[in-house]
Amino acid sequence: MKTTLKLGSLGCLLLALAACRSDQPAPAEQVAWAPVNSPIRADAKTEARITELLGQMSVEQKVGQLVQVEIRYITPAQVKQYHIGSILNGGGTFPNNDKYASETDWVNVAEAFYQASMDTSDGDLAIPVIWGTDAVHGHNNVIRATLFPHNIGLGATRNPELIRAIGSATAREVSATGVQWTFAPTVATPRDDRWGRTYEGYSEDPEIVRQFAAEMVKGIQGEAGTSELFSPSKMVATVKHFVGDGGTYMGRDRGDTKISELELRDIHAQGYFSGLSAGAQTVMASFNSWNGERLHGSFHMLTEVLKNQMGFDGFVVGDWNGHGFVPGCDFTSCPQAINAGLDMFMAIQEWHDLLENTIRQAKSGEIPMARLDDAVRRILRVKMRAGLFDGVSPKQRAVLNGVGDVLGNPEHRALARQAVRESLVLLKNQDQILPLNPKQHILMAGDGADNIGKQSGGWTLSWQGTGNTNADFPGATSIYAGVKAVVDAAGGKVTLSEEGKFDDKPDVAIVVFGENPYAEWQGDINSLEYQPATRKDLQLLASLRAQGIPVVSVFLSGRPLWVNAELNQSNAFVAAFLPGSEGQGVADVIMAKADGSINVDFKGKLTFSWPKDLSQVMLNKGDKNYQPLFPYGFGLSYSDKDTLPSNLPEDRNLAAPGQGPVPLGIFESRVLDPWQIYLVDSEGKKPVTTNTAESSAVSLTGHDYLLQDDARRLIFSGTEPASVVIASDISVDFSGFLASKSSLILDLRVNAAPEGAAAIRLDCGDACSGAVDMTTLLKQGELNQWRKVSVDLQCFVNAGLKIDAITAPFAIDAASKVDISLANVQLLPMSAGDANISCQPQ
Ligand code: BGC
Ligand code: BGC
């Protein structure tokens, strides 16, 4: 780790920092960022070639290089026409919008974009376009690809060599589809595990992040100084998101990281030091702010620190429209970001306006020509280093890599399976119940048992990792299938039942359960409590145990969660994180050989501290008063004796210090588990599966309030009574929320004066509900202004709601024209009388 330098005037001379002038007092904290000394060095020949090209380029051609466009919004012809420098496919975007696109389809699209960029028929310059993708746990947007465990699991393997091999296999799969650049690895150091991207980080410990980032980069790009570097099976790596993404306040994605520069460097930047020292050629700027300043607009961080002090000579790419959040910018214009040191915008629908505005700003001098030339130089430098100018087209590279044969090949799957084995962390093994004898009768239960989508997490064939079935994973294996293969071979018996049903009583149950997939802020949570609303899986574990069946829990999650109650109801408990496509890796470890002896021992060690109560949301190795349930580094092996008490405290009422009571989320950017949204009118009850839906008398569309797509606009046409209902097929007991005097609270915007009445309702079964009139609430306040509104739960009870059997925690009814937007629907304990509508118990 670096040390702080308190710089005197000598230090100013040595470091030539702009902020350091002898006529000014030195800032309170001067932090030196050591040069990374990339092993990929600038060479005179390449620089001369770039200078020559720059001399031939118009402003339009130069600015085109600075723009990266999502493939849904651009054609090869436009890439040529506007001299676009790069394209990307976002999470869940595929060539021709086809989720089942083959490798050849990918290659053909890559080839078409490349050939368009190389077309000199009208005297244009040939500058190869570069395609970037989020290959963050294997080539995860492509059907049949090998899916490796997410980084949180890789961290637990503590095996840097394995990480490098995974980088290498991923690069080969990506290369076989004609793509040359991955937005990976994420080198965040997640500190507050409520962050929805915790699983993208290797560890809460910067040291592990530092170690693994370098290995992943070497695997992806090849080792610098060897012939492997940027050979045709390699690609360009990105270290992201620069910087402090894992340190935001309360773990809010895209939030503010309020820490000193020293902490920023020593906790959150270690992966940049090592990743860039291993030669990573691109850095992605982060959405988050650092002490109130957006990283996309930070001259200090992008230019002074990253480029000048650390000496990074590759290019900085923006995140998804990330420039638009810099004060004074929007998605179509942001000279501030370029001037701060961003070299390439990541642009979506608005790319054309952004391009035109940037050209204008370059011509007027608002973006200095020297800055523009520097950005273009960096981009061309990376393209040249990566071999894009060498005349090997995406198709030729793909052929060299065995297009059609490489995705999900047995060697890569074996590697992923090894990673699964090594990533499993054994938290509990009472009476050494594990490994299980495969000759027994084993019940496999839980909704994760035979669910490859769930075991793979976010960034899997779709951005959120949702919407997949096992049929979407040809060649992959569920955890159930892995266990079944072992048991069948040994002559035992397996029964699969999600709900834990059986005919003959099993000897033991393996219950696979945990978080459903999510990505980015949609995975942010307020509390680390597992399944606060339903405790559905706890009931499953408890019911099996009540029948005298020992329980082995396999827990799938993107972060440590508070699971004391689930631990108490388990004889053994395995933290499996998000293992990916090779579920057999689980059976390899938890199942014994046919003779009962150990097949493979547990090796995984936690790289995140595991909380013992709900106050421990920001629990990290090295904290003062560090009292986790399972410390950083914990992980039993078969020879360890387990001493975990079987009566861990289950007190749920411990909120995080200083953060007040923990709300129960119902809708936060997405509808939360176990709920589902429905439109209800004369057409029936229609489930809403995306962010737009329409029925005869009501429509729903997603839009932005505080975050991308975090609000829903509801328009009731008034032609007949209609409802928007958030409901579940199971019923949930809300008595605790009534006892803590909770209110239903939401962000509301009224878009047009309502023409009649509307109500908020909760349901407790088919003919059971409690509704509260909200017409006055809608008429209060200004049109088109967001405000928080709240209704005391007691009011619904007074109106007939049975609080212990809630099937719909939120619904809106209207029979006349009503146009409103909603966001953040929650239950929150509040002081008596604080709600907009409050009621006395009757
Ligand atoms: C894209 C993702 C992207 C996200 C960010 C989604 O629509 O598919 O790749 O990360 O938006 O806002
Ligand atoms: C994410 C990035 C990702 C990009 C492209 C963004 O929303 O923050 O990690 O690389 O989208 O999909």
PDB file of C-alpha atoms in Angstrom, residues 383-640:
ATOM      1  CA  LYS A 383      -6.630  -0.189 -31.438  1.00  0.00           C
ATOM      2  CA  MET A 384      -3.127  -0.500 -32.859  1.00  0.00           C
ATOM      3  CA  ARG A 385      -1.744  -2.272 -29.812  1.00  0.00           C
ATOM      4  CA  ALA A 386      -4.649  -4.687 -29.827  1.00  0.00           C
ATOM      5  CA  GLY A 387      -3.946  -5.610 -33.432  1.00  0.00           C
ATOM      6  CA  LEU A 388      -7.064  -4.095 -34.953  1.00  0.00           C
ATOM      7  CA  PHE A 389      -4.976  -2.406 -37.635  1.00  0.00           C
ATOM      8  CA  ASP A 390      -3.262  -5.653 -38.552  1.00  0.00           C
ATOM      9  CA  GLY A 391      -5.787  -6.564 -41.192  1.00  0.00           C
ATOM     10  CA  VAL A 392      -7.268  -9.583 -39.388  1.00  0.00           C
ATOM     11  CA  SER A 393     -11.023  -9.094 -39.580  1.00  0.00           C
ATOM     12  CA  PRO A 394     -13.448 -10.298 -36.885  1.00  0.00           C
ATOM     13  CA  LYS A 395     -14.402 -13.204 -39.094  1.00  0.00           C
ATOM     14  CA  GLN A 396     -10.795 -14.244 -39.560  1.00  0.00           C
ATOM     15  CA  ARG A 397     -10.170 -14.006 -35.828  1.00  0.00           C
ATOM     16  CA  ALA A 398     -13.294 -15.999 -35.105  1.00  0.00           C
ATOM     17  CA  VAL A 399     -12.195 -18.730 -37.491  1.00  0.00           C
ATOM     18  CA  LEU A 400      -8.774 -18.835 -35.840  1.00  0.00           C
ATOM     19  CA  ASN A 401     -10.561 -19.346 -32.538  1.00  0.00           C
ATOM     20  CA  GLY A 402     -12.790 -22.111 -33.770  1.00  0.00           C
ATOM     21  CA  VAL A 403     -16.122 -20.356 -34.265  1.00  0.00           C
ATOM     22  CA  GLY A 404     -18.906 -22.876 -33.732  1.00  0.00           C
ATOM     23  CA  ASP A 405     -16.740 -25.039 -31.494  1.00  0.00           C
ATOM     24  CA  VAL A 406     -15.430 -22.886 -28.731  1.00  0.00           C
ATOM     25  CA  LEU A 407     -18.452 -21.535 -26.880  1.00  0.00           C
ATOM     26  CA  GLY A 408     -19.085 -23.782 -23.925  1.00  0.00           C
ATOM     27  CA  ASN A 409     -16.442 -26.291 -24.968  1.00  0.00           C
ATOM     28  CA  PRO A 410     -15.660 -29.128 -22.527  1.00  0.00           C
ATOM     29  CA  GLU A 411     -12.333 -27.672 -21.476  1.00  0.00           C
ATOM     30  CA  HIS A 412     -13.897 -24.342 -20.514  1.00  0.00           C
ATOM     31  CA  ARG A 413     -16.771 -26.062 -18.750  1.00  0.00           C
ATOM     32  CA  ALA A 414     -14.289 -28.160 -16.776  1.00  0.00           C
ATOM     33  CA  LEU A 415     -12.519 -24.990 -15.732  1.00  0.00           C
ATOM     34  CA  ALA A 416     -15.801 -23.418 -14.642  1.00  0.00           C
ATOM     35  CA  ARG A 417     -16.676 -26.560 -12.718  1.00  0.00           C
ATOM     36  CA  GLN A 418     -13.335 -26.395 -10.933  1.00  0.00           C
ATOM     37  CA  ALA A 419     -14.062 -22.761 -10.082  1.00  0.00           C
ATOM     38  CA  VAL A 420     -17.434 -23.761  -8.638  1.00  0.00           C
ATOM     39  CA  ARG A 421     -15.798 -26.443  -6.488  1.00  0.00           C
ATOM     40  CA  GLU A 422     -13.213 -24.038  -5.165  1.00  0.00           C
ATOM     41  CA  SER A 423     -15.661 -21.193  -4.569  1.00  0.00           C
ATOM     42  CA  LEU A 424     -18.047 -23.009  -2.232  1.00  0.00           C
ATOM     43  CA  VAL A 425     -17.719 -21.907   1.374  1.00  0.00           C
ATOM     44  CA  LEU A 426     -18.859 -24.298   4.078  1.00  0.00           C
ATOM     45  CA  LEU A 427     -20.380 -22.267   6.916  1.00  0.00           C
ATOM     46  CA  LYS A 428     -21.922 -25.046   8.972  1.00  0.00           C
ATOM     47  CA  ASN A 429     -21.494 -28.816   9.088  1.00  0.00           C
ATOM     48  CA  GLN A 430     -23.161 -30.080  12.229  1.00  0.00           C
ATOM     49  CA  ASP A 431     -22.097 -33.593  13.174  1.00  0.00           C
ATOM     50  CA  GLN A 432     -20.196 -33.672   9.898  1.00  0.00           C
ATOM     51  CA  ILE A 433     -23.312 -34.464   7.955  1.00  0.00           C
ATOM     52  CA  LEU A 434     -21.420 -33.558   4.780  1.00  0.00           C
ATOM     53  CA  PRO A 435     -20.302 -35.120   2.518  1.00  0.00           C
ATOM     54  CA  LEU A 436     -23.484 -37.027   1.767  1.00  0.00           C
ATOM     55  CA  ASN A 437     -23.432 -40.671   0.951  1.00  0.00           C
ATOM     56  CA  PRO A 438     -24.755 -40.986  -2.623  1.00  0.00           C
ATOM     57  CA  LYS A 439     -26.370 -44.349  -1.892  1.00  0.00           C
ATOM     58  CA  GLN A 440     -29.073 -42.662   0.168  1.00  0.00           C
ATOM     59  CA  HIS A 441     -32.460 -41.321  -0.817  1.00  0.00           C
ATOM     60  CA  ILE A 442     -31.941 -37.599  -1.298  1.00  0.00           C
ATOM     61  CA  LEU A 443     -34.699 -35.021  -1.639  1.00  0.00           C
ATOM     62  CA  MET A 444     -33.759 -31.923  -3.644  1.00  0.00           C
ATOM     63  CA  ALA A 445     -35.945 -28.947  -2.841  1.00  0.00           C
ATOM     64  CA  GLY A 446     -35.977 -25.159  -3.142  1.00  0.00           C
ATOM     65  CA  ASP A 447     -36.498 -23.000  -6.206  1.00  0.00           C
ATOM     66  CA  GLY A 448     -32.759 -22.958  -6.935  1.00  0.00           C
ATOM     67  CA  ALA A 449     -32.371 -26.745  -7.148  1.00  0.00           C
ATOM     68  CA  ASP A 450     -33.059 -27.064 -10.840  1.00  0.00           C
ATOM     69  CA  ASN A 451     -32.754 -23.487 -12.013  1.00  0.00           C
ATOM     70  CA  ILE A 452     -29.689 -22.559 -14.076  1.00  0.00           C
ATOM     71  CA  GLY A 453     -30.845 -18.955 -14.450  1.00  0.00           C
ATOM     72  CA  LYS A 454     -31.053 -18.502 -10.712  1.00  0.00           C
ATOM     73  CA  GLN A 455     -27.669 -20.107 -10.059  1.00  0.00           C
ATOM     74  CA  SER A 456     -26.116 -17.788 -12.666  1.00  0.00           C
ATOM     75  CA  GLY A 457     -27.378 -14.438 -11.311  1.00  0.00           C
ATOM     76  CA  GLY A 458     -27.501 -11.084 -13.110  1.00  0.00           C
ATOM     77  CA  TRP A 459     -25.744 -10.379 -16.433  1.00  0.00           C
ATOM     78  CA  THR A 460     -26.901 -13.705 -17.820  1.00  0.00           C
ATOM     79  CA  LEU A 461     -28.512 -13.673 -21.288  1.00  0.00           C
ATOM     80  CA  SER A 462     -30.408 -10.624 -20.099  1.00  0.00           C
ATOM     81  CA  TRP A 463     -29.213  -7.583 -18.252  1.00  0.00           C
ATOM     82  CA  GLN A 464     -30.965  -8.515 -15.002  1.00  0.00           C
ATOM     83  CA  GLY A 465     -30.481 -12.250 -15.516  1.00  0.00           C
ATOM     84  CA  THR A 466     -34.233 -12.697 -15.410  1.00  0.00           C
ATOM     85  CA  GLY A 467     -36.540 -14.277 -17.975  1.00  0.00           C
ATOM     86  CA  ASN A 468     -34.470 -17.420 -18.627  1.00  0.00           C
ATOM     87  CA  THR A 469     -35.440 -21.079 -18.372  1.00  0.00           C
ATOM     88  CA  ASN A 470     -33.174 -24.133 -18.283  1.00  0.00           C
ATOM     89  CA  ALA A 471     -33.778 -24.532 -22.019  1.00  0.00           C
ATOM     90  CA  ASP A 472     -31.839 -21.286 -22.525  1.00  0.00           C
ATOM     91  CA  PHE A 473     -28.663 -23.005 -21.299  1.00  0.00           C
ATOM     92  CA  PRO A 474     -27.792 -25.825 -23.670  1.00  0.00           C
ATOM     93  CA  GLY A 475     -24.829 -27.776 -22.310  1.00  0.00           C
ATOM     94  CA  ALA A 476     -25.155 -26.364 -18.800  1.00  0.00           C
ATOM     95  CA  THR A 477     -25.999 -28.309 -15.653  1.00  0.00           C
ATOM     96  CA  SER A 478     -28.248 -27.400 -12.754  1.00  0.00           C
ATOM     97  CA  ILE A 479     -27.234 -28.222  -9.211  1.00  0.00           C
ATOM     98  CA  TYR A 480     -29.910 -30.916  -9.170  1.00  0.00           C
ATOM     99  CA  ALA A 481     -28.616 -32.493 -12.378  1.00  0.00           C
ATOM    100  CA  GLY A 482     -25.123 -32.602 -10.899  1.00  0.00           C
ATOM    101  CA  VAL A 483     -26.293 -34.347  -7.723  1.00  0.00           C
ATOM    102  CA  LYS A 484     -28.512 -36.707  -9.668  1.00  0.00           C
ATOM    103  CA  ALA A 485     -25.634 -37.885 -11.843  1.00  0.00           C
ATOM    104  CA  VAL A 486     -23.578 -38.825  -8.782  1.00  0.00           C
ATOM    105  CA  VAL A 487     -26.438 -40.495  -6.960  1.00  0.00           C
ATOM    106  CA  ASP A 488     -27.600 -42.429 -10.008  1.00  0.00           C
ATOM    107  CA  ALA A 489     -24.111 -43.743 -10.572  1.00  0.00           C
ATOM    108  CA  ALA A 490     -23.869 -44.901  -6.958  1.00  0.00           C
ATOM    109  CA  GLY A 491     -27.272 -46.586  -6.989  1.00  0.00           C
ATOM    110  CA  GLY A 492     -29.004 -44.095  -4.662  1.00  0.00           C
ATOM    111  CA  LYS A 493     -32.219 -42.228  -5.292  1.00  0.00           C
ATOM    112  CA  VAL A 494     -33.032 -38.563  -5.852  1.00  0.00           C
ATOM    113  CA  THR A 495     -36.446 -36.941  -5.629  1.00  0.00           C
ATOM    114  CA  LEU A 496     -36.809 -33.427  -7.029  1.00  0.00           C
ATOM    115  CA  SER A 497     -39.551 -31.239  -5.608  1.00  0.00           C
ATOM    116  CA  GLU A 498     -39.291 -27.480  -5.335  1.00  0.00           C
ATOM    117  CA  GLU A 499     -41.806 -27.424  -2.470  1.00  0.00           C
ATOM    118  CA  GLY A 500     -40.191 -30.354  -0.657  1.00  0.00           C
ATOM    119  CA  LYS A 501     -42.893 -32.957  -1.343  1.00  0.00           C
ATOM    120  CA  PHE A 502     -42.123 -36.689  -1.420  1.00  0.00           C
ATOM    121  CA  ASP A 503     -43.752 -40.115  -1.357  1.00  0.00           C
ATOM    122  CA  ASP A 504     -41.121 -42.097   0.519  1.00  0.00           C
ATOM    123  CA  LYS A 505     -39.431 -40.273   3.315  1.00  0.00           C
ATOM    124  CA  PRO A 506     -35.945 -39.213   2.177  1.00  0.00           C
ATOM    125  CA  ASP A 507     -32.827 -39.744   4.286  1.00  0.00           C
ATOM    126  CA  VAL A 508     -31.713 -36.177   3.801  1.00  0.00           C
ATOM    127  CA  ALA A 509     -32.772 -33.027   1.931  1.00  0.00           C
ATOM    128  CA  ILE A 510     -30.597 -30.668  -0.078  1.00  0.00           C
ATOM    129  CA  VAL A 511     -32.424 -27.352  -0.262  1.00  0.00           C
ATOM    130  CA  VAL A 512     -31.107 -24.886  -2.833  1.00  0.00           C
ATOM    131  CA  PHE A 513     -32.482 -21.379  -2.301  1.00  0.00           C
ATOM    132  CA  GLY A 514     -31.439 -17.751  -2.254  1.00  0.00           C
ATOM    133  CA  GLU A 515     -31.617 -14.462  -4.085  1.00  0.00           C
ATOM    134  CA  ASN A 516     -33.242 -14.170  -7.482  1.00  0.00           C
ATOM    135  CA  PRO A 517     -31.087 -12.562 -10.183  1.00  0.00           C
ATOM    136  CA  TYR A 518     -30.577  -8.805 -10.337  1.00  0.00           C
ATOM    137  CA  ALA A 519     -28.067  -6.299 -11.704  1.00  0.00           C
ATOM    138  CA  GLU A 520     -26.866  -2.806 -10.834  1.00  0.00           C
ATOM    139  CA  TRP A 521     -29.159  -0.580  -8.738  1.00  0.00           C
ATOM    140  CA  GLN A 522     -32.066  -2.904  -9.224  1.00  0.00           C
ATOM    141  CA  GLY A 523     -30.277  -5.127  -6.757  1.00  0.00           C
ATOM    142  CA  ASP A 524     -29.776  -2.425  -4.106  1.00  0.00           C
ATOM    143  CA  ILE A 525     -31.516  -3.330  -0.867  1.00  0.00           C
ATOM    144  CA  ASN A 526     -32.172  -1.531   2.406  1.00  0.00           C
ATOM    145  CA  SER A 527     -31.591  -4.417   4.725  1.00  0.00           C
ATOM    146  CA  LEU A 528     -29.461  -7.543   4.616  1.00  0.00           C
ATOM    147  CA  GLU A 529     -32.342  -9.661   5.868  1.00  0.00           C
ATOM    148  CA  TYR A 530     -33.055 -12.633   3.627  1.00  0.00           C
ATOM    149  CA  GLN A 531     -36.695 -12.778   2.465  1.00  0.00           C
ATOM    150  CA  PRO A 532     -38.040 -10.257   4.964  1.00  0.00           C
ATOM    151  CA  ALA A 533     -41.573 -10.397   3.601  1.00  0.00           C
ATOM    152  CA  THR A 534     -42.271 -14.091   3.281  1.00  0.00           C
ATOM    153  CA  ARG A 535     -39.590 -16.174   4.988  1.00  0.00           C
ATOM    154  CA  LYS A 536     -40.780 -18.767   2.543  1.00  0.00           C
ATOM    155  CA  ASP A 537     -37.570 -20.770   2.422  1.00  0.00           C
ATOM    156  CA  LEU A 538     -37.235 -20.751   6.180  1.00  0.00           C
ATOM    157  CA  GLN A 539     -40.650 -22.376   6.354  1.00  0.00           C
ATOM    158  CA  LEU A 540     -39.522 -25.008   3.880  1.00  0.00           C
ATOM    159  CA  LEU A 541     -36.398 -25.808   5.915  1.00  0.00           C
ATOM    160  CA  ALA A 542     -38.365 -25.894   9.154  1.00  0.00           C
ATOM    161  CA  SER A 543     -41.063 -28.145   7.753  1.00  0.00           C
ATOM    162  CA  LEU A 544     -38.518 -30.673   6.525  1.00  0.00           C
ATOM    163  CA  ARG A 545     -36.796 -30.699   9.879  1.00  0.00           C
ATOM    164  CA  ALA A 546     -40.109 -31.069  11.656  1.00  0.00           C
ATOM    165  CA  GLN A 547     -40.559 -34.268   9.688  1.00  0.00           C
ATOM    166  CA  GLY A 548     -37.228 -35.514  10.963  1.00  0.00           C
ATOM    167  CA  ILE A 549     -35.326 -34.935   7.727  1.00  0.00           C
ATOM    168  CA  PRO A 550     -31.837 -33.473   8.098  1.00  0.00           C
ATOM    169  CA  VAL A 551     -31.316 -30.401   5.898  1.00  0.00           C
ATOM    170  CA  VAL A 552     -28.317 -29.349   3.823  1.00  0.00           C
ATOM    171  CA  SER A 553     -28.786 -25.764   2.658  1.00  0.00           C
ATOM    172  CA  VAL A 554     -27.084 -24.547  -0.499  1.00  0.00           C
ATOM    173  CA  PHE A 555     -27.456 -20.786  -0.481  1.00  0.00           C
ATOM    174  CA  LEU A 556     -27.267 -18.828  -3.758  1.00  0.00           C
ATOM    175  CA  SER A 557     -26.577 -15.150  -3.277  1.00  0.00           C
ATOM    176  CA  GLY A 558     -24.741 -12.152  -4.595  1.00  0.00           C
ATOM    177  CA  ARG A 559     -23.664 -11.111  -1.107  1.00  0.00           C
ATOM    178  CA  PRO A 560     -23.617 -12.235   2.495  1.00  0.00           C
ATOM    179  CA  LEU A 561     -27.115 -11.906   3.950  1.00  0.00           C
ATOM    180  CA  TRP A 562     -28.470 -12.229   7.447  1.00  0.00           C
ATOM    181  CA  VAL A 563     -29.642 -15.835   7.576  1.00  0.00           C
ATOM    182  CA  ASN A 564     -29.428 -16.740  11.272  1.00  0.00           C
ATOM    183  CA  ALA A 565     -32.875 -18.321  11.232  1.00  0.00           C
ATOM    184  CA  GLU A 566     -32.086 -20.328   8.102  1.00  0.00           C
ATOM    185  CA  LEU A 567     -28.785 -21.441   9.652  1.00  0.00           C
ATOM    186  CA  ASN A 568     -30.613 -22.600  12.750  1.00  0.00           C
ATOM    187  CA  GLN A 569     -32.882 -24.731  10.579  1.00  0.00           C
ATOM    188  CA  SER A 570     -29.985 -26.294   8.636  1.00  0.00           C
ATOM    189  CA  ASN A 571     -27.691 -29.147   9.595  1.00  0.00           C
ATOM    190  CA  ALA A 572     -25.196 -27.966   7.015  1.00  0.00           C
ATOM    191  CA  PHE A 573     -25.019 -24.648   5.172  1.00  0.00           C
ATOM    192  CA  VAL A 574     -23.006 -23.923   2.052  1.00  0.00           C
ATOM    193  CA  ALA A 575     -22.549 -20.400   0.683  1.00  0.00           C
ATOM    194  CA  ALA A 576     -22.441 -21.106  -3.053  1.00  0.00           C
ATOM    195  CA  PHE A 577     -22.718 -17.476  -4.283  1.00  0.00           C
ATOM    196  CA  LEU A 578     -23.619 -17.420  -8.012  1.00  0.00           C
ATOM    197  CA  PRO A 579     -21.847 -20.439  -9.466  1.00  0.00           C
ATOM    198  CA  GLY A 580     -22.901 -20.141 -13.124  1.00  0.00           C
ATOM    199  CA  SER A 581     -23.506 -22.840 -15.692  1.00  0.00           C
ATOM    200  CA  GLU A 582     -21.623 -25.761 -14.158  1.00  0.00           C
ATOM    201  CA  GLY A 583     -23.807 -26.958 -11.310  1.00  0.00           C
ATOM    202  CA  GLN A 584     -21.969 -30.310 -11.022  1.00  0.00           C
ATOM    203  CA  GLY A 585     -19.220 -28.451  -9.186  1.00  0.00           C
ATOM    204  CA  VAL A 586     -21.534 -28.398  -6.168  1.00  0.00           C
ATOM    205  CA  ALA A 587     -22.093 -32.167  -6.216  1.00  0.00           C
ATOM    206  CA  ASP A 588     -18.347 -32.734  -6.632  1.00  0.00           C
ATOM    207  CA  VAL A 589     -17.861 -31.362  -3.134  1.00  0.00           C
ATOM    208  CA  ILE A 590     -21.006 -32.061  -1.111  1.00  0.00           C
ATOM    209  CA  MET A 591     -21.382 -35.673  -2.296  1.00  0.00           C
ATOM    210  CA  ALA A 592     -19.077 -38.402  -1.030  1.00  0.00           C
ATOM    211  CA  LYS A 593     -17.709 -41.164  -3.223  1.00  0.00           C
ATOM    212  CA  ALA A 594     -19.750 -44.331  -3.455  1.00  0.00           C
ATOM    213  CA  ASP A 595     -17.695 -45.824  -0.617  1.00  0.00           C
ATOM    214  CA  GLY A 596     -18.558 -42.849   1.595  1.00  0.00           C
ATOM    215  CA  SER A 597     -15.121 -41.235   1.476  1.00  0.00           C
ATOM    216  CA  ILE A 598     -14.514 -37.574   0.626  1.00  0.00           C
ATOM    217  CA  ASN A 599     -14.545 -36.842  -3.101  1.00  0.00           C
ATOM    218  CA  VAL A 600     -13.343 -33.219  -3.079  1.00  0.00           C
ATOM    219  CA  ASP A 601     -12.900 -31.154   0.073  1.00  0.00           C
ATOM    220  CA  PHE A 602     -14.134 -27.603   0.608  1.00  0.00           C
ATOM    221  CA  LYS A 603     -11.520 -25.008  -0.136  1.00  0.00           C
ATOM    222  CA  GLY A 604     -13.418 -21.696  -0.376  1.00  0.00           C
ATOM    223  CA  LYS A 605     -12.798 -18.948   2.166  1.00  0.00           C
ATOM    224  CA  LEU A 606     -15.012 -15.903   2.584  1.00  0.00           C
ATOM    225  CA  THR A 607     -13.701 -12.714   1.023  1.00  0.00           C
ATOM    226  CA  PHE A 608     -16.653 -10.844   2.526  1.00  0.00           C
ATOM    227  CA  SER A 609     -17.517 -10.765   6.228  1.00  0.00           C
ATOM    228  CA  TRP A 610     -20.815 -12.413   7.117  1.00  0.00           C
ATOM    229  CA  PRO A 611     -23.204 -10.421   9.377  1.00  0.00           C
ATOM    230  CA  LYS A 612     -24.411 -11.640  12.711  1.00  0.00           C
ATOM    231  CA  ASP A 613     -27.271  -9.147  13.003  1.00  0.00           C
ATOM    232  CA  LEU A 614     -29.115  -6.632  10.866  1.00  0.00           C
ATOM    233  CA  SER A 615     -27.130  -3.659  12.079  1.00  0.00           C
ATOM    234  CA  GLN A 616     -24.035  -4.984  10.323  1.00  0.00           C
ATOM    235  CA  VAL A 617     -24.625  -3.609   6.841  1.00  0.00           C
ATOM    236  CA  MET A 618     -21.152  -2.206   6.502  1.00  0.00           C
ATOM    237  CA  LEU A 619     -19.030  -4.895   7.995  1.00  0.00           C
ATOM    238  CA  ASN A 620     -15.489  -5.216   6.803  1.00  0.00           C
ATOM    239  CA  LYS A 621     -12.267  -6.875   7.775  1.00  0.00           C
ATOM    240  CA  GLY A 622     -10.220  -4.504   9.860  1.00  0.00           C
ATOM    241  CA  ASP A 623     -13.219  -2.628  11.343  1.00  0.00           C
ATOM    242  CA  LYS A 624     -13.026  -1.432  14.920  1.00  0.00           C
ATOM    243  CA  ASN A 625     -15.249  -3.712  17.025  1.00  0.00           C
ATOM    244  CA  TYR A 626     -15.301  -6.325  14.299  1.00  0.00           C
ATOM    245  CA  GLN A 627     -17.859  -8.927  15.395  1.00  0.00           C
ATOM    246  CA  PRO A 628     -19.161 -10.794  12.381  1.00  0.00           C
ATOM    247  CA  LEU A 629     -20.941 -14.116  12.493  1.00  0.00           C
ATOM    248  CA  PHE A 630     -18.342 -15.554  10.121  1.00  0.00           C
ATOM    249  CA  PRO A 631     -15.200 -13.498   9.761  1.00  0.00           C
ATOM    250  CA  TYR A 632     -13.404 -12.698   6.566  1.00  0.00           C
ATOM    251  CA  GLY A 633     -11.396 -15.806   5.661  1.00  0.00           C
ATOM    252  CA  PHE A 634     -13.842 -18.218   7.259  1.00  0.00           C
ATOM    253  CA  GLY A 635     -14.602 -21.517   5.560  1.00  0.00           C
ATOM    254  CA  LEU A 636     -14.707 -25.000   7.059  1.00  0.00           C
ATOM    255  CA  SER A 637     -13.114 -28.012   5.490  1.00  0.00           C
ATOM    256  CA  TYR A 638     -14.136 -31.602   6.186  1.00  0.00           C
ATOM    257  CA  SER A 639     -11.544 -32.025   8.867  1.00  0.00           C
ATOM    258  CA  ASP A 640     -12.804 -29.003  10.850  1.00  0.00           C
TER     259      ASP A 640
END
